[in-house]
Short mmCIF file of C-alpha atoms in Angstrom, two decimals:
data_model
loop_
_atom_site.label_atom_id
_atom_site.label_comp_id
_atom_site.label_asym_id
_atom_site.label_seq_id
_atom_site.Cartn_x
_atom_site.Cartn_y
_atom_site.Cartn_z
CA MET I 14 -25.13 -120.89 -182.56
CA PRO I 15 -22.53 -123.56 -181.57
CA GLY I 16 -22.99 -127.11 -182.56
CA ARG I 17 -22.42 -129.18 -179.42
CA CYS I 18 -21.84 -128.79 -175.69
CA PRO I 19 -18.21 -129.41 -174.72
CA GLU I 20 -19.33 -131.05 -171.45
CA CYS I 21 -21.84 -133.69 -172.58
CA GLY I 22 -21.63 -133.46 -176.38
CA SER I 23 -25.32 -132.60 -176.75
CA SER I 24 -26.45 -130.26 -179.49
CA GLU I 25 -29.33 -128.82 -177.40
CA VAL I 26 -27.70 -125.43 -176.81
CA VAL I 27 -30.10 -122.48 -176.49
CA GLU I 28 -29.79 -118.77 -175.81
CA ASP I 29 -31.21 -117.74 -172.45
CA SER I 30 -31.82 -114.15 -171.20
CA HIS I 31 -31.10 -113.65 -167.50
CA TYR I 32 -31.41 -110.13 -166.01
CA SER I 33 -31.10 -108.54 -169.45
CA GLN I 34 -27.96 -110.55 -170.13
CA ASP I 35 -27.74 -113.19 -172.87
CA HIS I 36 -26.29 -116.59 -171.96
CA LEU I 37 -25.70 -119.81 -173.93
CA VAL I 38 -26.83 -122.79 -171.86
CA CYS I 39 -26.97 -126.51 -172.59
CA THR I 40 -30.45 -127.83 -171.87
CA GLU I 41 -29.22 -131.36 -171.26
CA CYS I 42 -26.60 -130.88 -168.56
CA GLY I 43 -27.01 -127.16 -167.70
CA PHE I 44 -23.49 -126.26 -168.70
CA LEU I 45 -23.02 -122.50 -169.18
CA LEU I 46 -21.17 -121.96 -172.40
CA THR I 47 -21.04 -118.14 -172.32
CA GLU I 48 -22.44 -115.39 -170.11
CA GLY I 49 -23.05 -111.69 -170.42
CA LEU I 50 -20.83 -108.81 -169.37
CA LEU I 51 -22.47 -108.10 -166.01
CA THR I 52 -19.25 -108.75 -164.14
CA THR I 53 -17.19 -106.47 -166.35
CA THR I 54 -16.57 -102.76 -165.93
CA ARG I 55 -18.03 -100.08 -168.14
CA SER I 56 -14.67 -99.43 -169.82
CA GLU I 57 -14.29 -103.11 -170.63
CA GLU I 58 -17.78 -103.20 -172.14
CA THR I 59 -16.96 -100.20 -174.27
CA PHE I 60 -13.75 -101.84 -175.42
CA SER I 61 -15.43 -105.16 -176.18
CA GLN I 62 -18.34 -103.71 -178.16
CA GLY I 63 -18.50 -105.34 -181.60
CA THR I 64 -16.26 -108.19 -180.46
CA PRO I 65 -18.18 -111.43 -180.10
CA ALA I 66 -17.77 -113.22 -176.83
CA PRO I 67 -15.77 -116.44 -177.03
CA PHE I 68 -17.76 -119.65 -176.94
CA PHE I 69 -17.09 -122.89 -175.16
CA ILE I 70 -15.22 -121.24 -172.26
CA ARG I 71 -15.77 -122.74 -168.86
CA VAL I 72 -16.89 -120.09 -166.35
CA PRO I 73 -14.53 -119.84 -163.36
CA ALA I 74 -15.86 -120.58 -159.89
CA VAL I 75 -14.99 -117.12 -158.50
CA ARG I 76 -16.33 -114.16 -160.45
CA LYS I 77 -14.86 -110.70 -160.53
CA ALA I 78 -16.55 -108.35 -158.01
CA VAL I 79 -17.44 -105.05 -159.66
CA ARG I 80 -19.15 -102.11 -157.93
CA TYR I 81 -22.52 -101.03 -159.23
CA SER I 82 -21.25 -97.53 -160.02
CA GLU I 83 -18.59 -99.08 -162.30
CA SER I 84 -21.02 -101.33 -164.15
CA THR I 85 -23.52 -100.40 -166.83
CA ALA I 86 -25.50 -98.23 -164.37
CA GLU I 87 -25.57 -94.52 -165.05
CA VAL I 88 -23.30 -92.43 -162.82
CA LYS I 89 -25.24 -90.29 -160.34
CA LYS I 90 -24.46 -86.65 -160.96
CA PRO I 91 -24.32 -84.20 -158.03
CA CYS I 92 -27.01 -81.56 -157.85
CA ARG I 93 -26.40 -77.87 -158.34
CA ASN I 94 -26.57 -77.00 -154.61
CA GLN I 95 -24.01 -79.65 -153.79
CA ILE I 96 -21.63 -78.35 -156.44
CA GLN I 97 -22.04 -74.80 -155.17
CA GLY I 98 -21.49 -75.97 -151.60
CA GLN I 99 -18.24 -77.66 -152.53
CA LYS I 100 -17.14 -74.53 -154.31
CA ARG I 101 -17.93 -72.48 -151.20
CA VAL I 102 -15.82 -74.87 -149.12
CA HIS I 103 -12.82 -74.43 -151.43
CA ASP I 104 -13.26 -70.65 -151.58
CA LEU I 105 -13.43 -70.38 -147.79
CA CYS I 106 -10.32 -72.51 -147.38
CA ARG I 107 -8.41 -70.35 -149.84
CA ILE I 108 -9.48 -67.18 -148.04
CA LEU I 109 -8.21 -68.64 -144.76
CA ARG I 110 -5.04 -69.91 -146.52
CA VAL I 111 -5.15 -73.31 -144.91
CA ARG I 112 -3.04 -76.28 -145.93
CA PRO I 113 -4.19 -78.48 -148.82
CA VAL I 114 -4.85 -81.40 -146.48
CA VAL I 115 -7.26 -79.24 -144.47
CA GLU I 116 -9.10 -78.28 -147.66
CA ASP I 117 -9.39 -81.90 -148.80
CA THR I 118 -10.70 -83.01 -145.41
CA ALA I 119 -13.28 -80.21 -145.37
CA SER I 120 -14.48 -81.15 -148.87
CA GLU I 121 -14.85 -84.83 -147.97
CA LEU I 122 -16.64 -83.95 -144.76
CA TYR I 123 -19.06 -81.69 -146.64
CA LEU I 124 -19.94 -84.45 -149.13
CA LYS I 125 -20.54 -86.86 -146.28
CA ALA I 126 -22.70 -84.37 -144.38
CA TYR I 127 -24.64 -83.24 -147.47
CA GLU I 128 -25.75 -86.78 -148.28
CA HIS I 129 -26.70 -87.51 -144.67
CA GLN I 130 -30.39 -87.95 -144.00
CA SER I 131 -30.44 -85.19 -141.36
CA PHE I 132 -29.20 -82.51 -143.79
CA LEU I 133 -31.11 -83.40 -146.95
CA HIS I 134 -34.17 -81.25 -146.34
CA VAL I 135 -32.83 -78.21 -144.48
CA THR I 136 -32.95 -74.56 -145.41
CA LEU I 137 -30.32 -72.84 -147.51
CA GLU I 138 -29.16 -70.86 -144.46
CA LYS I 139 -28.35 -74.09 -142.64
CA LYS I 140 -26.55 -75.48 -145.68
CA GLU I 141 -24.50 -72.28 -145.82
CA ALA I 142 -23.65 -72.75 -142.15
CA LEU I 143 -22.81 -76.37 -142.92
CA VAL I 144 -20.00 -75.16 -145.19
CA GLY I 145 -18.41 -73.21 -142.34
CA CYS I 146 -18.90 -76.07 -139.89
CA CYS I 147 -17.04 -78.50 -142.15
CA VAL I 148 -14.15 -76.06 -142.57
CA HIS I 149 -14.01 -75.37 -138.83
CA ILE I 150 -14.02 -79.07 -137.94
CA SER I 151 -11.29 -79.78 -140.49
CA CYS I 152 -9.14 -76.99 -139.05
CA ARG I 153 -9.63 -78.30 -135.54
CA GLN I 154 -8.73 -81.85 -136.55
CA HIS I 155 -5.48 -80.66 -138.14
CA ASN I 156 -4.57 -78.36 -135.23
CA TRP I 157 -5.25 -75.15 -137.14
CA PRO I 158 -6.61 -72.62 -134.58
CA LEU I 159 -9.78 -70.92 -135.81
CA THR I 160 -12.67 -69.29 -133.94
CA LEU I 161 -16.36 -69.60 -134.76
CA SER I 162 -16.74 -65.84 -134.92
CA THR I 163 -14.21 -65.66 -137.75
CA ILE I 164 -16.19 -68.07 -139.93
CA CYS I 165 -19.50 -66.41 -139.04
CA SER I 166 -18.16 -63.04 -140.14
CA LEU I 167 -16.91 -64.48 -143.44
CA LEU I 168 -20.13 -66.33 -144.26
CA HIS I 169 -22.48 -63.70 -142.76
CA VAL I 170 -24.19 -66.37 -140.65
CA GLU I 171 -25.75 -65.79 -137.24
CA PRO I 172 -23.63 -67.30 -134.45
CA THR I 173 -26.70 -68.93 -132.89
CA LEU I 174 -27.61 -70.74 -136.12
CA PHE I 175 -23.99 -71.70 -136.72
CA SER I 176 -23.66 -73.21 -133.23
CA THR I 177 -26.87 -75.20 -133.70
CA VAL I 178 -25.72 -76.71 -137.00
CA TYR I 179 -22.24 -77.32 -135.57
CA GLN I 180 -23.51 -79.30 -132.57
CA HIS I 181 -25.98 -81.21 -134.76
CA LEU I 182 -23.20 -82.16 -137.19
CA LEU I 183 -20.94 -83.42 -134.42
CA LYS I 184 -23.75 -85.52 -133.01
CA GLU I 185 -24.95 -87.07 -136.28
CA LEU I 186 -21.52 -87.90 -137.74
CA ARG I 187 -20.02 -88.77 -134.33
CA LEU I 188 -16.94 -86.64 -134.85
CA ASP I 189 -14.18 -86.24 -132.30
CA ILE I 190 -12.86 -82.69 -132.09
CA PRO I 191 -9.67 -81.97 -130.11
CA THR I 192 -9.69 -79.06 -127.71
CA LEU I 193 -7.59 -76.06 -128.67
CA SER I 194 -5.34 -74.24 -126.26
CA LEU I 195 -6.43 -70.81 -125.11
CA LEU I 196 -3.02 -69.41 -126.02
CA ASP I 197 -3.45 -70.59 -129.62
CA LEU I 198 -6.75 -68.74 -129.78
CA VAL I 199 -5.01 -65.54 -128.64
CA LYS I 200 -2.78 -65.60 -131.71
CA THR I 201 -5.66 -66.36 -134.04
CA HIS I 202 -8.00 -63.74 -132.59
CA CYS I 203 -5.40 -60.97 -132.67
CA ASP I 204 -4.35 -61.61 -136.26
CA GLY I 205 -7.35 -59.76 -137.67
CA PHE I 206 -6.95 -56.52 -135.68
CA ASN I 207 -6.67 -53.38 -137.81
CA LEU I 208 -4.43 -51.77 -135.17
CA PHE I 209 -1.50 -53.80 -136.45
CA GLN I 210 -1.74 -52.47 -140.02
CA ASN I 211 -0.82 -49.03 -141.29
CA SER I 212 -3.99 -47.21 -142.18
CA ALA I 213 -4.90 -43.58 -142.69
CA SER I 214 -8.07 -43.98 -140.59
CA ILE I 215 -6.12 -45.01 -137.46
CA PRO I 216 -4.04 -42.41 -135.56
CA SER I 217 -0.34 -43.12 -135.28
CA GLN I 218 -0.40 -43.28 -131.45
CA PHE I 219 -2.87 -46.18 -131.62
CA LEU I 220 -0.82 -48.34 -134.01
CA GLU I 221 1.16 -51.11 -132.36
CA ASN I 222 3.35 -54.08 -133.23
CA LYS I 223 1.33 -57.28 -133.36
CA ASP I 224 4.01 -59.50 -131.81
CA LYS I 225 4.31 -57.30 -128.72
CA VAL I 226 0.56 -57.20 -128.14
CA VAL I 227 0.16 -60.94 -128.64
CA GLU I 228 3.04 -61.74 -126.29
CA ARG I 229 1.72 -59.54 -123.49
CA ALA I 230 -1.88 -60.66 -124.05
CA MET I 231 -0.78 -64.28 -123.68
CA GLN I 232 0.89 -63.42 -120.37
CA LEU I 233 -2.30 -61.75 -119.16
CA VAL I 234 -4.35 -64.79 -120.16
CA GLU I 235 -1.94 -67.03 -118.23
CA LEU I 236 -2.31 -64.78 -115.20
CA ALA I 237 -6.09 -64.91 -115.52
CA SER I 238 -5.92 -68.69 -115.71
CA GLU I 239 -3.78 -68.88 -112.57
CA THR I 240 -6.27 -66.72 -110.65
CA TRP I 241 -9.42 -68.67 -111.72
CA LEU I 242 -10.75 -65.98 -114.05
CA VAL I 243 -11.13 -68.25 -117.09
CA THR I 244 -12.97 -71.08 -115.35
CA GLY I 245 -16.30 -71.66 -117.06
CA ARG I 246 -15.95 -68.52 -119.20
CA HIS I 247 -16.19 -68.00 -122.94
CA PRO I 248 -12.67 -67.49 -124.37
CA VAL I 249 -13.40 -64.59 -126.78
CA PRO I 250 -14.29 -61.95 -124.09
CA ILE I 251 -11.22 -62.96 -122.08
CA ILE I 252 -8.94 -62.67 -125.09
CA THR I 253 -10.46 -59.32 -126.06
CA ALA I 254 -9.96 -57.96 -122.54
CA ALA I 255 -6.37 -59.22 -122.39
CA ALA I 256 -5.54 -57.71 -125.79
CA TYR I 257 -7.08 -54.39 -124.74
CA LEU I 258 -5.03 -54.18 -121.51
CA ALA I 259 -1.86 -55.33 -123.31
CA TRP I 260 -2.37 -52.67 -125.97
CA GLN I 261 -2.89 -49.98 -123.30
CA SER I 262 0.15 -50.98 -121.24
CA LEU I 263 2.55 -50.68 -124.19
CA PHE I 264 1.88 -46.95 -124.60
CA PRO I 265 -0.24 -45.82 -121.63
CA GLY I 266 0.31 -42.08 -122.10
CA HIS I 267 -2.18 -41.76 -124.98
CA ARG I 268 -4.21 -44.96 -124.56
CA LEU I 269 -5.48 -44.89 -120.97
CA LYS I 270 -8.39 -42.66 -122.00
CA CYS I 271 -9.37 -44.98 -124.83
CA SER I 272 -12.37 -47.09 -123.85
CA LEU I 273 -12.93 -50.72 -124.70
CA GLY I 274 -15.65 -49.86 -127.20
CA LYS I 275 -13.37 -47.46 -129.07
CA PHE I 276 -10.58 -50.05 -129.04
CA CYS I 277 -12.85 -52.68 -130.63
CA LYS I 278 -14.03 -50.15 -133.19
CA LEU I 279 -10.45 -49.25 -134.14
CA ALA I 280 -9.49 -52.91 -134.27
CA GLY I 281 -12.44 -53.73 -136.51
CA VAL I 282 -13.89 -56.45 -134.27
CA ARG I 283 -17.20 -56.81 -132.50
CA GLN I 284 -17.16 -56.11 -128.77
CA PRO I 285 -18.42 -59.13 -126.81
CA PRO I 286 -20.92 -58.10 -124.10
CA PRO I 287 -19.00 -59.67 -121.13
CA ALA I 288 -15.65 -58.18 -122.21
CA SER I 289 -16.05 -55.08 -120.02
CA GLN I 290 -16.63 -57.27 -116.97
CA ARG I 291 -13.54 -59.34 -117.81
CA VAL I 292 -11.50 -56.10 -118.02
CA LYS I 293 -12.70 -55.09 -114.58
CA GLU I 294 -11.80 -58.48 -113.09
CA MET I 295 -8.32 -58.42 -114.61
CA LEU I 296 -7.72 -54.92 -113.30
CA ASP I 297 -8.71 -56.05 -109.79
CA ILE I 298 -6.15 -58.84 -109.99
CA LEU I 299 -3.46 -56.42 -111.19
CA VAL I 300 -4.21 -54.02 -108.33
CA THR I 301 -4.01 -56.87 -105.80
CA LEU I 302 -0.64 -58.05 -107.12
CA ALA I 303 0.77 -54.54 -107.54
CA SER I 304 0.24 -53.86 -103.84
CA GLN I 305 2.98 -56.43 -103.12
CA LEU I 306 5.62 -54.54 -105.13
CA ALA I 307 7.88 -52.64 -102.73
CA TRP I 308 8.48 -49.68 -105.03
CA LEU I 309 4.74 -49.18 -105.56
CA VAL I 310 3.69 -49.24 -101.91
CA PRO I 311 3.84 -45.42 -101.41
CA GLN I 312 1.69 -44.81 -104.49
CA GLN I 313 -2.06 -44.85 -104.68
CA LEU I 314 -2.93 -47.64 -107.10
CA ASP I 315 -6.34 -48.05 -108.65
CA ALA I 316 -7.88 -49.55 -111.78
CA LYS I 317 -7.04 -46.43 -113.83
CA THR I 318 -3.31 -46.28 -113.07
CA VAL I 319 -2.31 -49.91 -112.52
CA VAL I 320 -2.05 -50.50 -116.28
CA LYS I 321 1.19 -48.49 -116.31
CA TYR I 322 2.87 -51.14 -114.17
CA THR I 323 1.65 -54.19 -116.10
CA ASP I 324 5.16 -54.98 -117.30
CA ASP I 325 6.53 -55.16 -113.73
CA ILE I 326 3.58 -57.22 -112.52
CA LEU I 327 3.86 -59.78 -115.31
CA ARG I 328 7.62 -60.01 -114.92
CA HIS I 329 7.32 -60.97 -111.24
CA ARG I 330 3.86 -62.55 -111.30
CA THR I 331 4.99 -65.91 -109.87
CA LEU I 332 6.56 -64.25 -106.83
CA LEU I 333 3.65 -61.82 -106.41
CA LEU I 334 1.11 -64.63 -106.47
CA ARG I 335 3.05 -66.53 -103.83
CA GLN I 336 3.37 -63.47 -101.62
CA THR I 337 -0.30 -62.59 -101.97
CA LEU I 338 -1.42 -66.09 -101.04
CA SER I 339 1.00 -66.30 -98.10
CA PHE I 340 -0.08 -62.89 -96.84
CA ALA I 341 -3.74 -63.90 -97.00
CA SER I 342 -3.05 -67.16 -95.15
CA THR I 343 -1.10 -65.26 -92.46
CA GLU I 344 -4.02 -62.93 -91.86
CA ASN I 345 -6.39 -65.87 -91.57
CA THR I 346 -4.07 -67.58 -89.08
CA ASN I 347 -3.76 -64.47 -86.90
CA GLY I 348 -7.54 -64.23 -86.84
CA HIS I 349 -8.08 -60.56 -87.60
CA ILE I 350 -11.73 -59.64 -87.27
CA ASP I 351 -13.38 -56.96 -89.27
CA PRO I 352 -14.29 -53.90 -87.10
CA SER I 353 -17.85 -54.02 -88.38
CA GLU I 354 -18.15 -57.63 -87.22
CA GLY I 355 -16.72 -56.76 -83.83
CA THR I 356 -19.21 -53.94 -83.40
CA GLU I 357 -22.08 -56.21 -84.33
CA THR I 358 -20.90 -58.85 -81.86
CA SER I 359 -20.53 -56.33 -79.06
CA GLY I 360 -23.98 -54.97 -79.81
CA GLU I 361 -25.49 -58.44 -79.54
CA ALA I 362 -23.65 -58.99 -76.26
CA GLU I 363 -24.90 -55.70 -74.85
CA ALA I 364 -28.43 -56.56 -75.87
CA GLY I 365 -28.12 -59.87 -74.05
CA ASN I 366 -26.73 -58.20 -70.92
CA SER I 367 -29.46 -55.56 -70.84
CA SER I 368 -32.16 -58.20 -70.92
CA GLY I 369 -30.40 -60.20 -68.24
CA GLU I 370 -30.11 -63.32 -70.41
CA MET I 371 -27.22 -64.62 -72.46
CA VAL I 372 -27.76 -66.31 -75.82
CA PRO I 373 -24.64 -68.40 -76.34
CA SER I 374 -25.95 -69.93 -79.59
CA VAL I 375 -26.16 -66.49 -81.19
CA VAL I 376 -22.59 -65.68 -80.17
CA GLU I 377 -21.34 -69.01 -81.50
CA HIS I 378 -23.18 -68.45 -84.79
CA LEU I 379 -21.67 -65.01 -85.27
CA GLY I 380 -18.26 -66.42 -84.44
CA ASP I 381 -18.66 -69.09 -87.12
CA VAL I 382 -19.67 -66.48 -89.70
CA SER I 383 -16.66 -64.26 -88.94
CA ARG I 384 -14.35 -67.28 -89.00
CA ARG I 385 -15.74 -68.35 -92.37
CA LYS I 386 -15.16 -64.85 -93.78
CA ARG I 387 -11.58 -64.79 -92.49
CA THR I 388 -10.65 -68.18 -93.97
CA MET I 389 -12.08 -67.48 -97.45
CA PRO I 390 -9.31 -67.73 -100.10
CA ILE I 391 -8.35 -64.60 -101.98
CA PHE I 392 -8.61 -66.25 -105.43
CA LEU I 393 -11.75 -68.22 -106.15
CA PRO I 394 -13.59 -69.47 -109.25
CA PRO I 395 -16.35 -67.14 -110.44
CA CYS I 396 -19.07 -69.60 -109.44
CA LEU I 397 -17.94 -69.39 -105.79
CA LYS I 398 -17.04 -65.72 -105.72
CA GLN I 399 -20.41 -64.52 -107.03
CA ARG I 400 -22.67 -66.73 -104.95
CA LYS I 401 -25.80 -65.06 -103.66
CA TRP I 402 -26.28 -65.70 -99.97
CA LYS I 403 -29.82 -65.64 -98.66
CA LYS I 404 -30.56 -63.23 -95.84
CA ALA I 405 -31.65 -64.87 -92.64
CA CYS I 406 -35.11 -63.85 -91.46
CA PRO I 407 -35.36 -62.09 -88.05
CA GLU I 408 -37.52 -64.87 -86.64
CA ALA I 409 -34.85 -67.43 -87.40
CA GLU I 410 -32.14 -65.39 -85.62
CA THR I 411 -34.11 -65.43 -82.36
CA THR I 412 -34.59 -69.19 -82.55
CA LEU I 413 -31.06 -70.26 -83.34
CA HIS I 414 -30.99 -72.47 -80.26
CA THR I 415 -33.68 -74.72 -81.74
CA GLU I 416 -32.91 -77.79 -83.80
CA PRO I 417 -32.56 -77.31 -87.58
CA THR I 418 -35.44 -78.24 -89.84
CA THR I 419 -34.92 -81.53 -91.66
CA GLY I 420 -38.24 -81.79 -93.55
CA GLU I 421 -39.27 -85.00 -91.79
CA GLU I 422 -41.32 -83.34 -89.07
CA GLU I 423 -45.01 -84.24 -88.70
CA ILE I 424 -47.56 -81.84 -90.19
CA SER I 425 -50.67 -81.02 -88.23
CA ASP I 426 -54.14 -81.31 -89.72
CA SER I 427 -54.70 -77.58 -89.64
CA GLU I 428 -51.47 -77.00 -91.55
CA ILE I 429 -52.37 -79.62 -94.15
CA GLU I 430 -55.66 -77.87 -94.83
CA GLN I 431 -53.71 -74.78 -95.85
CA TYR I 432 -52.18 -76.66 -98.79
CA LEU I 433 -55.50 -78.01 -100.14
CA ARG I 434 -56.79 -75.99 -103.07
CA THR I 435 -59.45 -77.86 -105.04
CA PRO I 436 -62.72 -79.43 -103.78
CA GLU I 437 -61.57 -82.80 -105.10
CA GLU I 438 -58.52 -82.67 -102.86
CA VAL I 439 -60.65 -81.69 -99.87
CA ALA I 440 -63.01 -84.60 -100.52
CA ALA I 441 -60.13 -87.04 -100.95
CA PHE I 442 -58.56 -85.85 -97.70
CA LYS I 443 -61.85 -86.21 -95.78
CA SER I 444 -62.39 -89.70 -97.11
CA ALA I 445 -58.84 -90.72 -96.19
CA ARG I 446 -59.21 -89.29 -92.69
CA ALA I 447 -62.52 -91.16 -92.25
CA ILE I 448 -60.88 -94.43 -93.21
CA LEU I 449 -58.03 -93.88 -90.76
#
């Protein structure tokens, strides 16, 4: 114990314990002679063990800021599931052969998501999906094209569960994911096809060079984009359909009879349900454009034979699209009417003449319908092309000269009674009518 205080010279110096730390304080003036090692790091405490603290040292006004994890507190060790999750992240990144920066970002993102309150008490299946979500987000942030189906197949996770965890993770961590180009997804999706690798289980006539298929599939996807076929559609069925048609067109002699299901089975990928419909739509576009080629006019083109001329169509697709659109606009300008529409119009006119009365509103309505059909563009988005038009009731056709219904017309009392169902409603209506 020191003799006197260096500040006031008093000998009343006592040892005081403050938050488990021993201090030497002068009881006369309150001068702090020494203090504990709370503001030192754990390594400094280990180094200074056995070395007495110096006395009679004035404490500086600004103390050293030390984090709690670096002080005498025990370091929190990660649990077993967290360690296994990090290992799964690194294993998945090495399987995909991503860059080291992508692997580091995925690991940091997994630690941040694992300690989040929303993912602490979830099932093991969701934590397994969380591993793939972190890797997928990291790849997207570093412009590394990767599809969700690829990760789901590697982790054996249901796509529905994976999508749920993925959307929940984006929402909770407020992550910004850049949108990938559809052409980049073509390259990524076609990399895993077994048709590009020599295998004894695949016939030689079905093997093809990957670069040729990817190049032609990208051209087909561009054509589908220019003709509104990709609007609002999932990219995987479109890419699968484009790869199938590109693969057929490179060697059509032995591949035209190969169905889409057999192609997916040989390629080792799952066939998306809408892929067959996307194939049909692409073939319709190819038939429409092939009809503008002069050397193909004498031939009978259909969906089964147009694949042979895919190379010519893609080579001149800009000119063929322009000619098809100009030809459609010329027909609309000339005002050609479908023979079936003309027959229907003449029949309505004859019916009016036989009765001795003319219905000009009916004729004008039919004229508007035929004009609307003539001016419809040849290429439309799927939401406009597949609209379901309601059939007009026969009673409405005979009363076309009346004013349209706006919904603001007055309702009679007898018609109101038809909408009343319960006795309480009937009583309320009678009481309201009595008041009025």
